[in-house]
Amino acid sequence: MTARILVVDDIPANVRLLEVRLLAEYFEVLTATNGPDAIETCENGKVDVVLLDVMMPDMDGFEVCRRLKSDPATSHIPVVMITALDQVSDRVRGLEAGADDFLTKPVNDLQLMTRVKSLVRLKSLTDELRLRASTTRNIGIGELLSRNFASEDTTPKVLLIDERKTSVERIQKMLRDRADLDVTHDPHAGFFQAAETSYECVMISTAFADFDPLRLCSQLRSLDRTRFVPIILLAEEGEEERIIRGLELGINDYLMRPIDQQELTARLRTQVRRKRYNDQLRASVTQTIEMAVTDGLTGLHNRRYLDSHLQTLFDRAVARRRPLSVMITDLDRFKAINDAHGHDGGDEVLREFARRLRKNVRGIDLACRFGGEEFVVVMPDTEGAVAEKVAERIRAEIAQAAFAIGQDGKAIEVTVSVGVSSVLKGVDTVAALMKRADLALYEAKSGGRNRVVAKAA
Ligand SMILES: [Mg+2]
């Protein structure tokens, strides 16, 4: 497994120490001795994992982590915080800053390698999903990732498999209001329960009188339905060997008893957040493949695509205080064209219209066949006055040259009516925006067709 690891520490000797150990495992190593350099490297280069020192002058590790995690371009890169020994509060702060893991100084060799390898594996899965998501969608990956996931706040569904009653009671108490916790004392029953219910995390105790908890981990990893569920091992002091084997089997994290409540909740939150993120990517890939996003006749996007993305474009425009305009176009007297030239003739007109429409919109505009002879163009970063000009250009482009259809290239006069609306400052909604465009279109029709009406405030 080759991967590019960025080592960040203000003390060059520390950097060198980690670099040597990583190089010995054939990792590629990049280095930085301060926060801003580290961020720049992440933005520019292909970094697979960041090993980040907490204590640095000027910008400390927490701040670097927060910045990396809040930028959609770098938020997917796993960050391992390197803290001083036994600083539980630092670890919790690190996890709250979005760190994926942490190691304590002096860094234990085996832990370093297992943690790095496990994160590299995870990263390559995420990269693959990101790639698929971005190639199957015309909408940029940045947009997909910058979307606010409403699910962030919902209580995660968690399964605890632990046969000791006192331990179970303590964890139940710690996670009250923080997780929807199911408990089973029997590991065999736990396996079936995990397979039958969709949990967002499974916590497995290592303390069974008569059962190897790693067997359960490996079973969960080999079953399709539980392959991606995060597993946290609840281990005892002195079980480092078992933890390392667990990490190799694919457990995601572990906690040492006695369990610290803050650490438990922070680690659980990290696992759940990561799972939701990957689920979302996976779902968006699947969904995109499942539903055709293209209108078969015209090659423009279809209504489904518009319905799923207009809200995103709208939210982004509002959040960034940027304008956004929409136009609805409708071919005039299209029924008459169909009647006179048949459906094939009508289809040819629609195709030619789409071709001229596409020629007159920009790449960032979202052009869709809304249905029948109605088309919608969403124009990000566009003021109403500009949108109106674009609409007028399209209207003229349609009216000025007859459409040639059929083998003999029969000329048909086609005109189009257009309604334009723009996002209002203050309170506005997608539905209201579309409604105004529709009203404008209606006015264009009733005002005599072959015209543009704008409801741009
Ligand atoms: Mg330092």
Short mmCIF file of C-alpha atoms and ligand atoms in Angstrom, two decimals:
data_model
loop_
_atom_site.label_atom_id
_atom_site.label_comp_id
_atom_site.label_asym_id
_atom_site.label_seq_id
_atom_site.Cartn_x
_atom_site.Cartn_y
_atom_site.Cartn_z
CA MET A 1 0.00 0.00 0.00
CA THR A 2 1.62 3.24 -1.09
CA ALA A 3 0.32 6.56 0.09
CA ARG A 4 1.48 10.09 0.60
CA ILE A 5 1.78 11.11 4.24
CA LEU A 6 2.25 14.70 5.36
CA VAL A 7 4.18 15.05 8.63
CA VAL A 8 3.70 18.35 10.45
CA ASP A 9 5.75 19.29 13.52
CA ASP A 10 7.50 22.51 14.53
CA ILE A 11 10.57 20.57 15.68
CA PRO A 12 12.57 19.31 12.67
CA ALA A 13 13.99 16.40 14.65
CA ASN A 14 10.46 15.09 15.31
CA VAL A 15 9.60 15.43 11.65
CA ARG A 16 12.69 13.49 10.71
CA LEU A 17 11.93 10.75 13.20
CA LEU A 18 8.49 10.02 11.75
CA GLU A 19 9.73 10.49 8.21
CA VAL A 20 12.35 7.77 8.61
CA ARG A 21 9.86 5.30 10.04
CA LEU A 22 7.31 5.96 7.31
CA LEU A 23 9.90 5.78 4.55
CA ALA A 24 10.96 2.40 5.89
CA GLU A 25 7.38 1.22 5.21
CA TYR A 26 7.57 2.63 1.67
CA PHE A 27 5.24 5.53 2.24
CA GLU A 28 5.88 8.74 0.39
CA VAL A 29 6.52 11.51 2.89
CA LEU A 30 5.94 15.24 2.69
CA THR A 31 6.88 17.53 5.57
CA ALA A 32 5.92 20.90 7.04
CA THR A 33 7.08 22.71 10.16
CA ASN A 34 4.14 25.09 10.59
CA GLY A 35 0.37 25.23 10.12
CA PRO A 36 0.07 27.51 7.08
CA ASP A 37 2.61 25.41 5.12
CA ALA A 38 0.73 22.26 6.03
CA ILE A 39 -2.57 23.70 4.81
CA GLU A 40 -0.99 24.86 1.58
CA THR A 41 0.48 21.41 0.96
CA CYS A 42 -2.92 19.81 1.51
CA GLU A 43 -4.57 22.23 -0.87
CA ASN A 44 -2.02 21.70 -3.60
CA GLY A 45 -0.82 18.17 -3.34
CA LYS A 46 -2.36 14.79 -3.12
CA VAL A 47 -2.08 14.09 0.57
CA ASP A 48 -3.57 10.83 1.84
CA VAL A 49 -3.04 11.23 5.58
CA VAL A 50 -1.81 14.11 7.76
CA LEU A 51 0.15 13.47 10.95
CA LEU A 52 -0.27 16.68 12.87
CA ASP A 53 1.55 17.88 15.98
CA VAL A 54 -0.77 19.64 18.43
CA MET A 55 1.75 21.97 20.03
CA MET A 56 3.05 24.45 17.51
CA PRO A 57 3.67 28.19 17.85
CA ASP A 58 1.34 30.67 16.08
CA MET A 59 -1.18 28.26 14.60
CA ASP A 60 -1.58 25.13 16.72
CA GLY A 61 -2.65 21.71 15.53
CA PHE A 62 -6.30 22.17 16.53
CA GLU A 63 -6.59 25.26 14.36
CA VAL A 64 -4.86 23.59 11.40
CA CYS A 65 -7.24 20.65 11.74
CA ARG A 66 -10.31 22.88 11.96
CA ARG A 67 -9.27 24.72 8.82
CA LEU A 68 -8.57 21.54 6.88
CA LYS A 69 -11.90 20.06 7.94
CA SER A 70 -13.92 23.15 7.10
CA ASP A 71 -12.61 23.46 3.55
CA PRO A 72 -14.45 21.12 1.15
CA ALA A 73 -11.23 20.75 -0.85
CA THR A 74 -9.39 19.21 2.10
CA SER A 75 -12.08 18.02 4.51
CA HIS A 76 -11.87 14.42 3.33
CA ILE A 77 -8.16 14.04 4.17
CA PRO A 78 -7.77 12.01 7.36
CA VAL A 79 -5.93 13.87 10.12
CA VAL A 80 -4.09 12.12 12.95
CA MET A 81 -3.30 14.44 15.86
CA ILE A 82 -0.14 13.80 17.77
CA THR A 83 -0.62 14.74 21.42
CA ALA A 84 1.38 14.53 24.60
CA LEU A 85 0.92 11.36 26.59
CA ASP A 86 -2.24 11.14 28.69
CA GLN A 87 -3.70 14.43 27.61
CA VAL A 88 -7.27 13.18 27.35
CA SER A 89 -8.57 16.73 27.04
CA ASP A 90 -6.29 17.30 24.03
CA ARG A 91 -7.60 14.18 22.36
CA VAL A 92 -11.16 15.28 22.89
CA ARG A 93 -10.36 18.76 21.58
CA GLY A 94 -8.70 17.17 18.58
CA LEU A 95 -11.69 15.00 17.81
CA GLU A 96 -13.94 18.02 18.21
CA ALA A 97 -11.76 19.89 15.72
CA GLY A 98 -12.55 17.05 13.33
CA ALA A 99 -9.43 14.90 13.73
CA ASP A 100 -9.89 11.32 12.62
CA ASP A 101 -7.51 9.81 15.09
CA PHE A 102 -4.68 10.57 17.43
CA LEU A 103 -1.40 9.14 18.56
CA THR A 104 0.49 9.99 21.71
CA LYS A 105 4.15 10.90 21.96
CA PRO A 106 6.44 9.04 22.01
CA VAL A 107 4.77 7.44 19.03
CA ASN A 108 4.55 3.67 19.24
CA ASP A 109 5.74 2.10 15.98
CA LEU A 110 3.03 -0.52 15.59
CA GLN A 111 0.29 1.92 16.43
CA LEU A 112 1.67 4.41 13.96
CA MET A 113 1.66 1.87 11.14
CA THR A 114 -1.72 0.32 11.89
CA ARG A 115 -3.43 3.67 12.29
CA VAL A 116 -1.88 5.11 9.16
CA LYS A 117 -2.66 2.02 7.14
CA SER A 118 -6.24 1.87 8.33
CA LEU A 119 -6.78 5.53 7.44
CA VAL A 120 -5.14 5.12 4.05
CA ARG A 121 -7.52 2.25 3.33
CA LEU A 122 -10.46 4.37 4.33
CA LYS A 123 -9.21 7.29 2.28
CA SER A 124 -8.89 5.21 -0.86
CA LEU A 125 -12.50 4.10 -0.45
CA THR A 126 -13.62 7.71 -0.05
CA ASP A 127 -11.51 8.81 -3.02
CA GLU A 128 -13.08 6.15 -5.19
CA LEU A 129 -16.56 7.25 -4.15
CA ARG A 130 -15.72 10.91 -4.69
CA LEU A 131 -14.40 10.14 -8.12
CA ARG A 132 -17.49 8.19 -9.10
CA ALA A 133 -19.76 10.83 -7.67
CA SER A 134 -18.02 13.59 -9.58
CA THR A 135 -17.86 11.77 -12.89
CA THR A 136 -21.45 10.63 -12.82
CA ARG A 137 -22.75 14.04 -11.91
CA ASN A 138 -22.41 17.19 -13.88
CA ILE A 139 -22.73 19.05 -10.67
CA GLY A 140 -19.31 19.51 -9.08
CA ILE A 141 -18.13 17.38 -6.24
CA GLY A 142 -17.46 20.52 -4.21
CA GLU A 143 -21.10 21.31 -4.31
CA LEU A 144 -22.04 17.84 -3.25
CA LEU A 145 -19.68 18.01 -0.33
CA SER A 146 -20.51 21.51 0.75
CA ARG A 147 -24.15 20.64 1.12
CA ASN A 148 -25.33 20.75 4.67
CA PHE A 149 -26.23 17.31 5.75
CA ALA A 150 -29.32 17.66 7.87
CA SER A 151 -28.63 14.20 9.21
CA GLU A 152 -25.71 15.52 11.26
CA ASP A 153 -28.00 16.21 14.17
CA THR A 154 -30.06 13.07 14.30
CA THR A 155 -29.31 10.66 17.12
CA PRO A 156 -27.22 7.75 15.89
CA LYS A 157 -28.48 4.20 16.21
CA VAL A 158 -25.84 2.19 18.04
CA LEU A 159 -25.47 -1.44 19.11
CA LEU A 160 -23.50 -2.38 22.19
CA ILE A 161 -22.37 -6.00 22.53
CA ASP A 162 -21.11 -6.52 26.05
CA GLU A 163 -21.90 -9.29 28.50
CA ARG A 164 -21.02 -7.40 31.67
CA LYS A 165 -24.03 -5.74 33.24
CA THR A 166 -22.17 -3.03 35.16
CA SER A 167 -20.24 -1.98 32.08
CA VAL A 168 -23.43 -1.86 30.02
CA GLU A 169 -25.15 0.28 32.63
CA ARG A 170 -22.27 2.75 32.69
CA ILE A 171 -22.21 3.12 28.93
CA GLN A 172 -25.99 3.48 28.79
CA LYS A 173 -25.69 6.31 31.25
CA MET A 174 -22.90 8.01 29.31
CA LEU A 175 -24.77 7.82 26.03
CA ARG A 176 -28.18 8.80 27.34
CA ASP A 177 -29.59 11.40 24.90
CA ARG A 178 -26.52 10.96 22.70
CA ALA A 179 -27.32 7.65 21.06
CA ASP A 180 -30.25 5.40 20.40
CA LEU A 181 -28.58 2.44 22.08
CA ASP A 182 -29.50 -1.22 21.72
CA VAL A 183 -27.74 -3.71 23.95
CA THR A 184 -27.12 -7.40 23.66
CA HIS A 185 -25.14 -9.55 26.06
CA ASP A 186 -24.69 -12.45 23.68
CA PRO A 187 -22.14 -12.02 20.86
CA HIS A 188 -23.90 -14.55 18.59
CA ALA A 189 -27.20 -12.75 18.97
CA GLY A 190 -25.31 -9.50 18.49
CA PHE A 191 -24.04 -10.62 15.11
CA PHE A 192 -27.55 -11.34 13.84
CA GLN A 193 -28.90 -8.17 15.32
CA ALA A 194 -26.17 -6.13 13.62
CA ALA A 195 -26.99 -7.81 10.32
CA GLU A 196 -30.72 -7.23 10.62
CA THR A 197 -30.82 -3.64 11.81
CA SER A 198 -29.00 -0.76 10.19
CA TYR A 199 -26.80 0.55 12.96
CA GLU A 200 -24.47 3.49 12.53
CA CYS A 201 -21.94 2.06 14.92
CA VAL A 202 -21.35 -1.23 16.73
CA MET A 203 -19.40 -1.22 19.99
CA ILE A 204 -17.92 -4.53 21.00
CA SER A 205 -16.48 -5.31 24.39
CA THR A 206 -13.37 -7.48 24.50
CA ALA A 207 -14.39 -8.95 27.86
CA PHE A 208 -16.27 -12.14 27.09
CA ALA A 209 -15.78 -15.14 29.32
CA ASP A 210 -16.05 -17.61 26.49
CA PHE A 211 -15.84 -15.86 23.13
CA ASP A 212 -13.21 -14.22 20.96
CA PRO A 213 -14.47 -10.69 20.18
CA LEU A 214 -12.22 -10.47 17.11
CA ARG A 215 -14.15 -13.33 15.56
CA LEU A 216 -17.23 -11.15 15.72
CA CYS A 217 -15.33 -8.24 14.16
CA SER A 218 -14.19 -10.38 11.28
CA GLN A 219 -17.69 -11.80 10.76
CA LEU A 220 -19.14 -8.31 10.61
CA ARG A 221 -16.52 -7.26 8.09
CA SER A 222 -17.16 -10.22 5.83
CA LEU A 223 -20.92 -9.78 5.65
CA ASP A 224 -22.15 -7.40 2.95
CA ARG A 225 -24.76 -5.78 5.12
CA THR A 226 -22.34 -4.88 7.89
CA ARG A 227 -19.17 -4.30 5.88
CA PHE A 228 -19.30 -0.54 6.28
CA VAL A 229 -20.65 -0.24 9.81
CA PRO A 230 -18.06 1.37 12.09
CA ILE A 231 -16.82 -0.92 14.85
CA ILE A 232 -15.41 0.43 18.11
CA LEU A 233 -13.65 -2.05 20.36
CA LEU A 234 -13.93 -1.51 24.12
CA ALA A 235 -10.66 -2.92 25.40
CA GLU A 236 -8.81 -3.40 28.64
CA GLU A 237 -5.46 -1.97 29.58
CA GLY A 238 -2.78 -4.39 28.36
CA GLU A 239 -4.73 -5.56 25.29
CA GLU A 240 -2.63 -3.63 22.77
CA GLU A 241 -1.85 -6.77 20.77
CA ARG A 242 -5.52 -7.56 20.41
CA ILE A 243 -6.32 -3.99 19.39
CA ILE A 244 -3.67 -4.07 16.70
CA ARG A 245 -5.04 -7.34 15.36
CA GLY A 246 -8.50 -5.78 15.48
CA LEU A 247 -7.35 -2.79 13.45
CA GLU A 248 -5.90 -5.18 10.90
CA LEU A 249 -9.26 -6.94 10.72
CA GLY A 250 -10.91 -3.62 10.02
CA ILE A 251 -12.22 -2.28 13.30
CA ASN A 252 -12.38 1.48 13.11
CA ASP A 253 -11.46 2.57 16.57
CA TYR A 254 -11.02 1.49 20.16
CA LEU A 255 -11.41 2.82 23.67
CA MET A 256 -9.48 1.76 26.74
CA ARG A 257 -11.29 1.11 29.98
CA PRO A 258 -11.99 2.91 32.19
CA ILE A 259 -13.96 4.69 29.52
CA ASP A 260 -13.96 8.47 29.56
CA GLN A 261 -17.37 9.87 28.68
CA GLN A 262 -16.09 12.78 26.59
CA GLU A 263 -13.80 10.53 24.65
CA LEU A 264 -16.56 7.98 24.09
CA THR A 265 -19.00 10.53 22.75
CA ALA A 266 -16.39 12.31 20.62
CA ARG A 267 -15.16 9.07 19.07
CA LEU A 268 -18.66 7.85 18.46
CA ARG A 269 -19.53 11.13 16.81
CA THR A 270 -16.48 10.93 14.54
CA GLN A 271 -17.36 7.41 13.42
CA VAL A 272 -20.99 8.27 12.79
CA ARG A 273 -20.11 11.44 10.91
CA ARG A 274 -17.67 9.57 8.71
CA LYS A 275 -20.16 6.80 8.03
CA ARG A 276 -22.88 9.28 7.10
CA TYR A 277 -20.49 11.11 4.82
CA ASN A 278 -19.52 7.92 3.00
CA ASP A 279 -23.12 6.68 2.91
CA GLN A 280 -24.14 9.95 1.35
CA LEU A 281 -21.46 9.67 -1.30
CA ARG A 282 -22.33 6.05 -1.96
CA ALA A 283 -26.02 6.88 -2.15
CA SER A 284 -25.44 9.77 -4.51
CA VAL A 285 -23.43 7.54 -6.83
CA THR A 286 -26.08 4.83 -6.80
CA GLN A 287 -28.89 7.27 -7.13
CA THR A 288 -27.26 8.97 -10.08
CA ILE A 289 -26.77 5.69 -11.83
CA GLU A 290 -30.32 4.60 -11.07
CA MET A 291 -32.11 7.65 -12.25
CA ALA A 292 -31.30 8.90 -15.66
CA VAL A 293 -30.48 12.55 -15.30
CA THR A 294 -30.67 13.26 -18.98
CA ASP A 295 -33.66 13.85 -21.17
CA GLY A 296 -33.42 11.23 -23.89
CA LEU A 297 -34.85 13.37 -26.67
CA THR A 298 -32.87 16.57 -26.26
CA GLY A 299 -29.78 15.57 -24.30
CA LEU A 300 -30.51 18.30 -21.76
CA HIS A 301 -31.01 17.48 -18.11
CA ASN A 302 -34.41 16.19 -17.15
CA ARG A 303 -36.88 17.43 -14.61
CA ARG A 304 -35.73 15.01 -11.95
CA TYR A 305 -32.29 16.44 -12.15
CA LEU A 306 -33.63 19.95 -11.85
CA ASP A 307 -35.79 18.98 -8.90
CA SER A 308 -32.85 17.49 -7.05
CA HIS A 309 -30.40 20.30 -7.73
CA LEU A 310 -32.27 23.56 -7.93
CA GLN A 311 -32.56 23.59 -4.14
CA THR A 312 -28.79 23.13 -3.82
CA LEU A 313 -28.04 25.95 -6.23
CA PHE A 314 -30.60 28.13 -4.48
CA ASP A 315 -29.19 27.44 -1.00
CA ARG A 316 -25.69 28.14 -2.17
CA ALA A 317 -26.68 31.42 -3.78
CA VAL A 318 -28.45 32.54 -0.60
CA ALA A 319 -25.55 31.49 1.63
CA ARG A 320 -23.04 33.33 -0.52
CA ARG A 321 -25.32 36.31 -1.14
CA ARG A 322 -24.98 35.79 -4.85
CA PRO A 323 -27.77 36.35 -7.37
CA LEU A 324 -29.55 33.48 -9.09
CA SER A 325 -32.07 33.65 -11.91
CA VAL A 326 -34.39 31.19 -13.55
CA MET A 327 -36.11 31.22 -16.90
CA ILE A 328 -38.97 29.08 -18.07
CA THR A 329 -39.41 28.88 -21.81
CA ASP A 330 -42.38 27.44 -23.62
CA LEU A 331 -42.68 26.91 -27.35
CA ASP A 332 -45.63 28.82 -28.76
CA ARG A 333 -48.51 26.85 -30.26
CA PHE A 334 -46.57 23.63 -30.09
CA LYS A 335 -49.73 21.56 -30.35
CA ALA A 336 -50.32 23.05 -33.80
CA ILE A 337 -46.80 22.02 -34.85
CA ASN A 338 -47.46 18.48 -33.67
CA ASP A 339 -50.81 18.43 -35.47
CA ALA A 340 -49.35 19.69 -38.72
CA HIS A 341 -46.08 17.77 -38.79
CA GLY A 342 -46.73 14.72 -36.64
CA HIS A 343 -44.91 13.73 -33.47
CA ASP A 344 -41.67 13.07 -35.31
CA GLY A 345 -41.77 16.61 -36.64
CA GLY A 346 -42.54 17.87 -33.15
CA ASP A 347 -39.59 15.93 -31.75
CA GLU A 348 -37.29 17.45 -34.34
CA VAL A 349 -38.44 20.90 -33.36
CA LEU A 350 -37.75 20.14 -29.70
CA ARG A 351 -34.27 18.87 -30.53
CA GLU A 352 -33.44 21.91 -32.61
CA PHE A 353 -34.80 24.19 -29.91
CA ALA A 354 -32.61 22.46 -27.31
CA ARG A 355 -29.60 22.89 -29.58
CA ARG A 356 -30.17 26.64 -29.90
CA LEU A 357 -30.91 26.94 -26.20
CA ARG A 358 -27.68 25.19 -25.27
CA LYS A 359 -25.73 27.46 -27.61
CA ASN A 360 -26.96 30.48 -25.70
CA VAL A 361 -26.37 29.43 -22.12
CA ARG A 362 -23.13 29.10 -20.21
CA GLY A 363 -21.55 25.93 -18.94
CA ILE A 364 -22.48 26.71 -15.36
CA ASP A 365 -26.12 27.23 -16.25
CA LEU A 366 -28.40 24.30 -15.70
CA ALA A 367 -30.61 23.74 -18.75
CA CYS A 368 -33.42 21.20 -18.43
CA ARG A 369 -36.37 19.92 -20.34
CA PHE A 370 -39.06 20.48 -17.77
CA GLY A 371 -41.62 18.45 -19.65
CA GLY A 372 -43.39 18.57 -23.04
CA GLU A 373 -42.35 21.75 -24.77
CA GLU A 374 -41.33 23.53 -21.58
CA PHE A 375 -37.68 24.13 -20.70
CA VAL A 376 -36.04 25.63 -17.63
CA VAL A 377 -32.65 27.30 -17.38
CA VAL A 378 -31.16 28.00 -13.93
CA MET A 379 -28.49 30.70 -14.03
CA PRO A 380 -26.21 30.93 -11.00
CA ASP A 381 -24.43 34.22 -10.32
CA THR A 382 -26.82 36.03 -12.64
CA GLU A 383 -28.80 39.19 -11.88
CA GLY A 384 -32.32 39.50 -13.21
CA ALA A 385 -31.36 42.16 -15.77
CA VAL A 386 -28.68 39.92 -17.26
CA ALA A 387 -31.00 36.91 -17.26
CA GLU A 388 -33.55 38.98 -19.12
CA LYS A 389 -30.96 39.79 -21.79
CA VAL A 390 -30.05 36.11 -22.13
CA ALA A 391 -33.75 35.27 -22.44
CA GLU A 392 -34.21 37.91 -25.09
CA ARG A 393 -31.21 36.55 -27.01
CA ILE A 394 -32.72 33.07 -26.93
CA ARG A 395 -36.12 34.37 -28.03
CA ALA A 396 -34.51 36.17 -30.97
CA GLU A 397 -32.38 33.18 -31.89
CA ILE A 398 -35.52 31.04 -32.16
CA ALA A 399 -37.61 33.56 -34.06
CA GLN A 400 -35.02 34.80 -36.53
CA ALA A 401 -34.41 31.59 -38.47
CA ALA A 402 -37.04 29.01 -39.36
CA PHE A 403 -36.52 25.43 -38.16
CA ALA A 404 -35.74 22.98 -40.94
CA ILE A 405 -37.33 19.59 -40.33
CA GLY A 406 -37.83 16.35 -42.15
CA GLN A 407 -35.72 14.90 -44.94
CA ASP A 408 -36.69 17.69 -47.27
CA GLY A 409 -35.79 20.28 -44.65
CA LYS A 410 -39.19 21.86 -44.54
CA ALA A 411 -39.03 25.25 -42.84
CA ILE A 412 -41.24 25.87 -39.83
CA GLU A 413 -41.62 29.17 -38.08
CA VAL A 414 -41.19 28.66 -34.35
CA THR A 415 -41.43 31.20 -31.56
CA VAL A 416 -40.98 30.96 -27.84
CA SER A 417 -42.32 32.76 -24.78
CA VAL A 418 -40.09 33.21 -21.78
CA GLY A 419 -40.68 34.02 -18.12
CA VAL A 420 -37.75 35.15 -15.97
CA SER A 421 -37.45 35.45 -12.20
CA SER A 422 -34.63 36.04 -9.74
CA VAL A 423 -33.97 35.22 -6.12
CA LEU A 424 -35.22 38.03 -3.89
CA LYS A 425 -33.13 39.40 -1.06
CA GLY A 426 -34.65 38.51 2.26
CA VAL A 427 -37.16 35.71 2.36
CA ASP A 428 -37.53 33.65 -0.77
CA THR A 429 -38.01 29.99 -1.64
CA VAL A 430 -37.47 27.77 -4.64
CA ALA A 431 -41.21 27.30 -4.97
CA ALA A 432 -41.84 31.06 -4.95
CA LEU A 433 -39.02 31.63 -7.45
CA MET A 434 -40.48 29.08 -9.86
CA LYS A 435 -43.97 30.44 -9.30
CA ARG A 436 -42.86 33.96 -10.30
CA ALA A 437 -41.17 32.63 -13.44
CA ASP A 438 -44.33 30.72 -14.27
CA LEU A 439 -46.45 33.84 -13.79
CA ALA A 440 -44.08 35.80 -16.00
CA LEU A 441 -44.38 33.10 -18.64
CA TYR A 442 -48.14 33.27 -18.39
CA GLU A 443 -47.98 37.04 -18.96
CA ALA A 444 -45.71 36.54 -21.96
CA LYS A 445 -48.26 34.13 -23.42
CA SER A 446 -51.28 36.28 -22.74
CA GLY A 447 -49.42 39.37 -23.95
CA GLY A 448 -49.18 37.90 -27.44
CA ARG A 449 -46.37 35.26 -27.28
CA ASN A 450 -42.88 35.47 -28.79
CA ARG A 451 -41.74 37.67 -25.92
CA VAL A 452 -39.89 37.82 -22.65
CA VAL A 453 -41.43 38.90 -19.36
CA ALA A 454 -39.23 39.30 -16.32
CA LYS A 455 -40.36 39.22 -12.71
CA ALA A 456 -36.98 40.28 -11.50
CA ALA A 457 -37.24 42.31 -8.35
MG MG B 1 5.38 20.81 18.79
#
